[in-house]
Amino acid sequence: MSAVQSNTYGKLNRRQLLRLAGVGAASIALAACVAPAPAVAPAASGGGGAAPSEEAVTLTIFDFGGEADQKVYSEAHARFNETHSNVTIVDNFTPVSTWSEYSNKIVTQVAGGQSPDIINIAIEGAKLLVSKGLLIPLDETMAGDPDSSELLDDVHPELIAPFIIEGKTWLIPHSWNNMVIYYNTKIFAEAGLEPPKADWTWNDFLEIATTLTTGSGDDKVFGFAIPNFNFGLHGWWLTNDTYQLNDEWTESNLDDPKMTEAVQFVHDLVHKHGVSPSVEGTDNGNLFVSGRVAMGGWGHWPIQGFYANDFQDFDVQLWPQNRVQKTVFGVGGWGISPQTPHAELSWELIRELTSKQTIQATADVGVAIPARRSVAESDAFLEKPGNAKIFYASLDNTRPVASPANFNELETIFMRHMGEVMSDAVTPEAGMAAAHEELSAAMARLQS
């Protein structure tokens, strides 16, 4: 996904640890009383959609983002109103810090009788909303809409796959993020180092980070700043050919020796090799911009901020590999509520929100990676940084962030135990063993 406060998948909760947020009694009650999902009438053929009606209609959106997003979406709404002048669009932007909090707000709002027509949510909340009956499947609608094939043909299949749950498609992707390595080109040049290659390894990475760790005290420069949040750490697990859950997202995989090996590697960056600062209270972005860190891990979201602060001495590269080359991704999408009396109009508005013009406008904001390949591979998007082509290309070797319906529990459990490991309170072996036991119990509760 993100909230960036931009239309971003990823910036929303990529800045801080996610915390446990229970669904609550209202959500539990809601699960038993949500009305059956209505079928969405196929949109009229042709680009113009259904014929305008004279009846006054209000469409409400549950949304996330900041001022830039609101501007982009308001322009999309204006284009929609050119052919649907009878429709008033109320876009409720919801400031959040975690996907768990954001998802729970949707559940609570619907339980209180205030259901939106359209929902903007990321992969982290998708299974929860589907399990609560808060989205309708869109397959029949897309099959009856000739314009939908143009969109889907322009989106990498990996971005659509996470929204296919129980054989049905519930959300339409708009933007996404991954994790790559950022490096300070000036520091590399001054040290006489070539830029990292796409096929570099953990050993190559560690050698470079060691070389670039210099000085002491207030003048110390670290080779790498650890992205100490769940999404940010995924690169280490995936490049070691492991993952927090099994492939079905039903059982913990934290007892995999390859997971412990990867956690040990991250731990040792601080406590053995000294190439990374302590993760507690560290502002990686400021350290990178100020030249106190030579490399860091982010998605696409910090780029506009770097340029806005006149920092341009950076480029990006794929995550270093150990056993395989792979990175993580998360994706945001638009869905329709089963409570809406305006399902067809909602779909037509989603078509505008995923049009090339709207996706291009969100790409120009610069935070998320556009879902449409044509936009992500355009000259404008690839203009900077120099190796920007790796963002969309990484989808050929990627895996979605594990997002079961109890994502909030998974992330909270894992990061709590990871925090103990990184503070050196427990060993990686003990930390992962305890995390596996707790996560196994959480997954068993989910299955039952």
XYZ file of C-alpha atoms in Angstrom:
448
model
C 0.000 0.000 0.000
C 0.526 3.909 3.089
C -0.624 6.851 4.096
C 1.268 9.461 3.018
C -0.403 11.151 2.764
C -0.220 10.584 -0.650
C -1.864 8.155 -2.899
C 0.723 5.832 -1.952
C 0.853 2.371 -1.148
C 3.532 2.220 1.303
C 4.116 5.579 2.786
C 1.227 5.149 5.108
C 2.801 2.714 7.441
C 6.299 2.373 6.182
C 7.607 4.962 8.569
C 6.951 3.320 11.877
C 6.190 0.042 13.566
C 2.621 -1.095 13.303
C 0.840 -1.749 16.529
C -1.841 -4.203 17.496
C -5.337 -2.891 16.974
C -8.209 -5.201 17.772
C -11.323 -5.220 15.662
C -13.579 -4.901 18.674
C -17.037 -6.052 19.635
C -18.767 -3.889 17.031
C -16.740 -5.570 14.282
C -17.579 -9.027 15.568
C -21.263 -8.199 15.565
C -20.959 -6.730 12.102
C -19.529 -9.931 10.667
C -22.828 -11.712 11.252
C -25.123 -9.008 9.904
C -23.589 -7.645 6.713
C -26.002 -7.986 3.811
C -25.164 -10.389 0.981
C -22.989 -8.842 -1.724
C -25.133 -7.549 -4.573
C -24.182 -8.131 -8.162
C -22.910 -5.028 -9.895
C -24.691 -4.321 -13.143
C -22.211 -4.383 -16.041
C -21.160 -0.933 -17.138
C -22.484 0.283 -20.439
C -20.245 -0.457 -23.394
C -17.981 2.231 -24.712
C -15.791 4.723 -22.923
C -18.570 6.947 -21.716
C -20.204 4.538 -19.304
C -23.895 4.535 -18.503
C -26.136 7.311 -19.707
C -26.372 10.188 -17.229
C -29.438 10.281 -15.017
C -31.314 13.293 -13.734
C -31.620 11.793 -10.269
C -29.359 13.446 -7.709
C -26.877 10.896 -6.322
C -24.150 11.108 -3.696
C -21.152 8.765 -3.821
C -19.078 8.524 -0.648
C -15.457 7.334 -0.618
C -13.428 6.064 2.353
C -9.962 7.168 1.382
C -6.428 7.898 2.575
C -3.858 10.416 1.466
C -2.697 13.993 1.770
C -3.157 17.295 0.003
C -1.545 16.099 -3.227
C -3.903 13.136 -3.406
C -6.919 15.262 -2.711
C -5.974 17.516 -5.607
C -5.414 14.568 -7.980
C -8.663 12.903 -7.009
C -10.708 16.117 -7.112
C -9.551 16.593 -10.692
C -10.602 13.008 -11.477
C -13.968 13.675 -9.862
C -14.394 16.762 -12.037
C -13.767 14.700 -15.163
C -16.318 12.153 -13.954
C -18.851 14.930 -13.355
C -18.534 16.064 -16.974
C -20.717 13.086 -17.895
C -22.371 12.597 -14.501
C -23.394 16.094 -13.463
C -26.056 14.698 -11.136
C -23.464 12.963 -8.902
C -21.995 14.594 -5.799
C -18.768 12.931 -4.642
C -17.844 13.055 -0.960
C -14.250 11.915 -0.515
C -13.528 11.276 3.167
C -9.760 11.272 3.595
C -8.838 9.477 6.785
C -5.499 10.245 8.466
C -3.984 7.071 9.878
C -0.644 5.736 10.998
C -1.235 2.001 10.565
C -3.207 -0.196 8.183
C -4.748 -1.970 11.152
C -6.121 1.312 12.465
C -7.349 2.330 9.027
C -9.096 -1.020 8.396
C -10.726 -0.962 11.814
C -12.079 2.531 11.145
C -13.818 1.213 8.050
C -15.312 -1.699 10.013
C -16.440 0.584 12.817
C -17.968 3.128 10.449
C -19.993 0.474 8.642
C -21.101 -1.028 11.958
C -22.353 2.437 12.898
C -24.534 2.619 9.812
C -22.267 4.878 7.750
C -21.127 2.683 4.897
C -19.166 4.298 2.040
C -19.839 3.412 -1.572
C -16.154 3.069 -2.511
C -13.243 1.951 -0.323
C -9.541 2.588 -0.885
C -7.480 -0.045 0.952
C -4.100 -1.761 0.682
C -3.246 -5.438 0.672
C -2.694 -5.366 4.450
C -6.404 -4.770 5.030
C -7.900 -6.591 2.050
C -8.437 -10.021 3.610
C -9.893 -8.478 6.760
C -12.481 -6.516 4.775
C -13.354 -9.530 2.625
C -13.742 -11.698 5.734
C -16.105 -9.099 7.209
C -18.194 -8.907 4.033
C -17.293 -5.272 3.378
C -16.387 -5.651 -0.308
C -18.124 -7.151 -3.317
C -16.418 -9.249 -6.029
C -15.817 -7.352 -9.255
C -15.296 -10.183 -11.750
C -18.787 -10.079 -13.264
C -18.611 -6.313 -13.580
C -15.241 -6.413 -15.328
C -16.395 -9.193 -17.636
C -19.284 -6.992 -18.777
C -17.147 -3.895 -19.214
C -14.971 -3.825 -22.361
C -12.881 -1.001 -20.915
C -11.705 -3.087 -17.970
C -9.481 -5.245 -20.182
C -7.494 -2.170 -21.196
C -6.720 -1.472 -17.556
C -5.915 -5.044 -16.581
C -3.670 -5.529 -19.618
C -1.709 -2.479 -18.455
C -1.141 -3.812 -14.916
C 1.420 -6.449 -13.963
C -0.351 -9.680 -12.890
C 1.548 -9.664 -9.580
C -0.301 -6.499 -8.559
C -3.693 -8.054 -9.234
C -3.001 -11.444 -7.639
C -3.164 -10.286 -3.963
C -6.677 -8.974 -4.544
C -7.909 -12.322 -5.859
C -9.209 -14.001 -2.698
C -11.145 -17.257 -2.719
C -11.101 -17.160 -6.514
C -12.715 -13.715 -6.796
C -11.315 -10.260 -7.532
C -12.215 -7.718 -4.849
C -10.084 -4.635 -5.569
C -8.570 -2.856 -8.581
C -4.910 -1.744 -8.149
C -3.966 1.896 -8.420
C -0.466 2.191 -6.915
C 2.116 0.187 -5.032
C 5.547 0.198 -3.386
C 8.451 -2.137 -2.889
C 11.798 -2.070 -1.074
C 15.089 -1.239 -2.774
C 18.508 -0.065 -1.614
C 19.253 3.652 -1.854
C 22.919 4.643 -1.972
C 24.699 7.981 -1.739
C 26.473 8.395 -5.076
C 28.809 11.091 -3.718
C 29.999 8.929 -0.812
C 30.556 5.985 -3.169
C 32.572 8.130 -5.589
C 34.695 9.657 -2.820
C 35.491 6.156 -1.551
C 36.422 5.005 -5.057
C 33.598 2.453 -5.144
C 31.606 1.482 -8.203
C 27.797 1.571 -7.855
C 26.391 -1.757 -6.637
C 25.444 -4.230 -9.366
C 22.003 -5.773 -9.764
C 23.389 -9.207 -8.879
C 25.304 -8.144 -5.749
C 25.241 -10.459 -2.754
C 24.963 -10.121 1.012
C 28.746 -10.491 1.164
C 29.207 -7.735 -1.413
C 26.807 -5.541 0.542
C 28.603 -6.154 3.845
C 31.989 -5.451 2.289
C 30.744 -2.151 0.879
C 28.989 -1.188 4.129
C 32.187 -1.930 6.067
C 34.286 0.187 3.699
C 31.863 3.103 3.969
C 31.640 3.029 7.779
C 34.123 5.677 8.858
C 34.882 8.166 11.602
C 33.614 8.239 15.166
C 31.336 10.167 17.489
C 29.376 12.953 15.837
C 31.446 12.541 12.674
C 30.738 8.849 12.213
C 29.303 7.721 8.900
C 27.531 4.362 8.849
C 27.462 2.108 5.838
C 23.769 1.253 6.107
C 20.658 2.280 8.045
C 18.318 -0.641 8.788
C 14.674 -0.034 7.752
C 13.309 -1.246 11.069
C 9.669 -1.847 10.181
C 7.888 -4.980 9.056
C 7.588 -4.135 5.360
C 11.090 -2.683 5.286
C 12.755 -5.797 6.673
C 11.142 -8.177 4.186
C 14.001 -7.862 1.707
C 16.299 -9.793 4.024
C 13.849 -12.666 4.465
C 12.956 -12.930 0.790
C 16.528 -12.812 -0.525
C 17.290 -15.673 1.857
C 14.390 -17.611 0.281
C 12.142 -17.472 3.333
C 8.944 -15.749 4.472
C 7.036 -15.115 7.700
C 4.128 -17.440 6.779
C 3.542 -20.485 4.627
C 2.368 -19.959 1.051
C -1.311 -20.106 2.066
C -0.869 -17.498 4.835
C -2.310 -19.954 7.354
C 0.689 -20.982 9.483
C 3.797 -19.386 10.933
C 7.078 -20.050 9.136
C 9.239 -18.289 11.710
C 10.838 -21.585 12.746
C 12.519 -21.826 9.333
C 16.315 -21.860 9.924
C 16.666 -19.514 6.945
C 14.537 -16.947 8.806
C 16.812 -17.156 11.845
C 19.830 -16.849 9.551
C 18.424 -13.671 7.994
C 17.536 -12.189 11.395
C 21.060 -12.984 12.572
C 22.493 -11.118 9.580
C 20.418 -8.013 10.332
C 21.274 -8.206 14.042
C 24.981 -8.457 13.264
C 24.963 -5.312 11.126
C 24.636 -3.434 14.402
C 26.080 -5.669 17.089
C 28.924 -7.497 15.306
C 30.005 -5.520 12.264
C 29.055 -2.046 13.510
C 28.069 -0.866 10.036
C 24.550 0.217 11.076
C 23.381 2.505 13.870
C 21.067 1.186 16.555
C 17.531 0.945 15.237
C 15.996 2.576 18.323
C 15.135 6.230 17.726
C 17.102 6.482 14.485
C 15.838 8.843 11.772
C 17.172 7.047 8.704
C 15.956 9.639 6.221
C 17.731 12.555 7.875
C 20.893 10.509 8.346
C 20.899 9.613 4.655
C 20.280 13.166 3.436
C 22.913 14.589 5.799
C 25.545 12.135 4.596
C 25.740 10.250 7.888
C 24.521 7.036 6.239
C 25.810 5.746 2.897
C 22.964 3.320 2.140
C 19.381 2.842 3.276
C 16.277 0.856 2.424
C 13.019 2.412 1.216
C 10.395 2.098 -1.467
C 9.666 4.881 -3.942
C 8.146 7.167 -1.321
C 11.136 9.319 -0.159
C 12.249 10.461 -3.618
C 10.141 13.600 -3.917
C 11.129 14.604 -0.387
C 14.815 14.180 -1.209
C 14.532 16.398 -4.266
C 12.385 18.914 -2.397
C 15.225 19.249 0.101
C 17.744 19.659 -2.743
C 19.322 16.276 -2.113
C 20.148 14.585 -5.400
C 23.255 12.531 -4.642
C 21.513 9.182 -4.679
C 20.474 6.293 -6.845
C 18.783 2.931 -6.248
C 19.566 -0.750 -6.697
C 17.835 -4.065 -6.124
C 18.150 -5.690 -2.697
C 21.371 -7.729 -2.352
C 20.747 -11.459 -2.647
C 21.900 -14.434 -0.633
C 19.972 -17.431 -1.968
C 17.648 -15.688 -4.447
C 16.975 -12.268 -5.946
C 13.614 -11.051 -4.632
C 11.939 -8.111 -2.952
C 8.631 -7.362 -1.267
C 5.727 -5.335 -2.552
C 2.462 -3.973 -1.272
C -0.377 -2.612 -3.374
C -3.410 -0.396 -2.873
C -6.720 -0.726 -4.655
C -10.280 0.498 -5.057
C -13.260 -1.620 -4.041
C -17.044 -1.314 -3.771
C -19.103 -1.757 -0.622
C -21.999 -4.248 -0.613
C -24.063 -1.587 1.138
C -24.002 0.848 -1.765
C -27.244 1.448 -3.701
C -25.079 2.822 -6.537
C -22.799 -0.069 -7.481
C -22.752 0.711 -11.201
C -21.931 4.376 -10.672
C -19.261 3.391 -8.156
C -17.615 1.176 -10.764
C -17.703 3.965 -13.325
C -15.990 6.284 -10.868
C -13.337 3.627 -10.151
C -12.689 3.462 -13.891
C -11.909 7.189 -13.820
C -9.752 6.812 -10.696
C -7.693 4.145 -12.489
C -7.590 5.871 -15.871
C -4.230 6.710 -17.440
C -4.817 10.391 -16.768
C -5.437 9.863 -13.052
C -2.631 7.333 -12.608
C -0.254 9.683 -14.433
C -1.251 12.485 -12.071
C -0.568 10.300 -9.017
C 2.780 9.297 -10.530
C 3.655 12.973 -10.949
C 3.196 13.374 -7.194
C 6.070 10.917 -7.005
C 5.442 8.889 -3.871
C 3.984 5.581 -4.986
C 4.787 3.486 -8.039
C 1.889 3.608 -10.515
C 0.071 0.337 -11.099
C -0.166 0.966 -14.821
C 2.924 -0.281 -16.650
C 2.543 2.368 -19.371
C 2.927 5.108 -16.761
C 5.633 3.408 -14.676
C 7.760 2.800 -17.763
C 7.207 6.260 -19.268
C 10.142 8.609 -19.799
C 8.726 11.026 -17.237
C 8.600 8.435 -14.446
C 12.002 6.978 -15.319
C 13.700 10.374 -15.461
C 14.982 10.147 -11.887
C 16.710 8.580 -10.152
C 19.023 7.122 -12.753
C 18.126 3.483 -12.094
C 14.393 4.076 -11.665
C 13.601 1.275 -14.109
C 14.178 -1.288 -11.346
C 11.011 -0.245 -9.509
C 8.493 -1.745 -11.921
C 10.955 -4.356 -13.178
C 11.250 -5.771 -9.665
C 7.747 -7.243 -10.028
C 9.292 -10.102 -12.007
C 11.053 -11.221 -8.804
C 8.861 -10.228 -5.932
C 6.426 -11.429 -3.314
C 3.584 -9.571 -1.556
C 3.876 -8.624 2.088
C 2.180 -11.414 4.054
C -1.310 -10.063 4.773
C -3.703 -12.528 6.393
C -6.953 -11.291 7.911
C -5.128 -10.923 11.239
C -2.334 -8.865 9.703
C -2.346 -6.599 12.745
C -1.443 -9.520 15.004
C 1.211 -10.860 12.670
C 2.998 -7.557 12.379
C 2.738 -6.691 16.055
C 3.980 -10.075 17.208
C 6.866 -10.152 14.770
C 8.096 -6.618 15.365
C 7.883 -6.959 19.142
C 10.166 -9.986 19.081
C 12.363 -8.431 16.402
C 12.738 -5.404 18.669
C 14.036 -7.630 21.459
C 16.532 -9.167 19.056
C 17.752 -5.794 17.787
C 18.139 -4.440 21.327
C 20.298 -7.506 22.028
C 17.933 -8.618 24.806
C 17.581 -12.069 23.215
C 19.430 -14.017 20.568
C 17.977 -14.305 17.061
C 17.341 -18.005 17.717
C 15.440 -17.342 20.932
C 13.596 -14.379 19.470
C 12.342 -16.265 16.434
C 11.426 -19.319 18.526
C 9.276 -17.179 20.819
C 7.780 -15.297 17.860
C 6.956 -18.579 16.112
C 5.148 -19.911 19.164
C 3.063 -16.751 19.577
C 2.326 -16.344 15.883
C 1.366 -20.023 15.555
C -1.257 -19.543 18.255
C -2.576 -16.411 16.506
C -2.833 -18.181 13.168
C -4.604 -21.137 14.782
C -7.179 -18.737 16.254
C -7.679 -17.212 12.836
C -8.275 -20.605 11.220
C -10.788 -21.609 13.871
